[in-house]
Amino acid sequence: MPILVMKFGGTSVANIDRIMRASKRVALEVANGYDVIVVVSAMSGKTNELVGWVNETSPLYDAREYDAVTASGENVTAGLMALRLQEMDIPARSWQGWQVPVQTTSAHANARIEAIPTQNIMDRFAAGMKVAVVAGFQGVSTEGRITTLGRGGSDTTAVAFAAAFGAERCDIYTDVDGVYTTDPRIVRKARKLDRIAFEEMLELASLGAKVLQTRSVELAMRFGVKLRVLSSFEEPSDNAGTLVCAEEDIMESNVVAGVAYSRDEAKMTLISVADRPGIAAAIFGPLAAAGVNVDMIVQNISEEGRTDMTFSCPMDQVMRAQKAMEDAKADASINFHDLVVDEGVAKVSIVGIGMRSHAGVAAKMFAVLRDEGVNIKVITTSEIKISVLIDRKYMELAVQALHDAFDLDKAS
Ligand code: ADP
Ligand code: ASP
Ligand code: MG
């Protein structure tokens, strides 16, 4: 039997009614002749609640226990979905990550999948099981501890299963009917894309478009998984949603494919560090060791052998970053006069493969922001994206203005 992977996000399994609705979708694909691997998220809001409890109990928590707590949300929905399918006379069984086992690295709270043995589930399919319901977002480390794959990680579970089992397709069911030119909740005129290239989706995801977790796109690209994003609330149809595919499979596209934002960023500046060989390593080594995901970095020109070093990181890692810097100062590996934290920034980015061959895109972006009176604090670019760090209060304005200026509401 061909295998299909169907992933249901938090809103698609938010309550028993929604689980019933999702189960009907699964039943349709079983009737179409597939053996189905269903990957479920926790009910919407559940993971946030669990993370909140962890933070309340232990602000600088041990990530192993964070995983023990946060992985539990998916266990509930996996069991409920299997029960519902059984009620519909479809042979189904739930699987937690450790039961498969989904083998991961030991990077708790942000683990990577290393292997998914298929034997276990394939034997069950051979024996008549029609649906394996897998708890997304979780796995098990070589030490035998429960791990999680980072926020939004169920997408990655789904794509990894699709790759491991050679699935015909991986359908990601969510609360929007596809990938848009930007978040449709922010820009009303955002346009749904029928297709988007892996590279563009990868950038959009890593720059904050949470419709797919970055790692899921990476895996789909690497293993050639046919990846589709679609709504669990709309009637089924063959060409629903957005297909994430190779660049060659897209006929036409705009220079800029989309605008992404990341709201919860923080900017930190170490004032007056010694400008000497090894200073960057002395700063960013301890940050990495503390699990801080540093994003943008700027080093100022130096005066009298001293310089300022600015970097950005997710807002929920500020405390960790501060502690790492204070500790490094205490053990004399770095010296700085002050550590200034700006917790009121956001990152806005434009992405498009067309930028490779078009000059002037950055200049236009900066002019649009100037016309809106938005001050740019940090800029980074790559071949197919430009990102700016700005005051959070201007984030939505900037996204809107860029979407308009690059005519993203119109197909090329
Ligand atoms: P799920 O719980 O199904 O995994 P998520 O909340 O993780 O859903 O992702 C879907 C959300 O991603 C949408 O509700 C939308 O607000 C947001 N989003 C951000 N950027 C985009 C985009 N470019 N296209 C579609 N959705 C986007
Ligand atoms: N429940 C997890 C989260 O909210 C994983 C997921 O939904 O993809 O991040
Ligand atoms: Mg998600």
Tab-separated table of C-alpha atoms and ligand atoms in Angstrom, residues 7 9-10 41-42 47-48 74 137 150-155, ligand 2:
chain	number	residue	atom	x	y	z
A	7	LYS	CA	0.021	16.210	10.015
A	9	GLY	CA	-1.462	21.226	13.874
A	10	GLY	CA	-2.749	22.520	17.205
A	41	SER	CA	0.467	18.418	17.591
A	42	ALA	CA	-0.752	19.193	21.084
A	47	THR	CA	2.379	23.728	24.678
A	48	ASN	CA	2.366	27.418	25.640
A	74	GLU	CA	1.213	15.520	21.994
A	137	PHE	CA	7.504	17.175	18.327
A	150	GLY	CA	11.880	22.984	19.102
A	151	ARG	CA	8.646	24.959	18.766
A	152	GLY	CA	6.652	23.956	15.734
A	153	GLY	CA	8.545	20.653	15.671
A	154	SER	CA	5.608	18.459	14.677
A	155	ASP	CA	6.086	19.664	11.097
B	2	ASP	N1	3.128	21.556	20.138
B	2	ASP	C1	4.428	22.019	19.715
B	2	ASP	C2	4.450	23.544	19.672
B	2	ASP	O1	3.446	24.182	19.911
B	2	ASP	C3	4.864	21.435	18.412
B	2	ASP	C4	3.974	21.754	17.240
B	2	ASP	O2	2.802	22.106	17.399
B	2	ASP	O3	4.453	21.637	16.117
B	2	ASP	O4	5.467	24.120	19.411
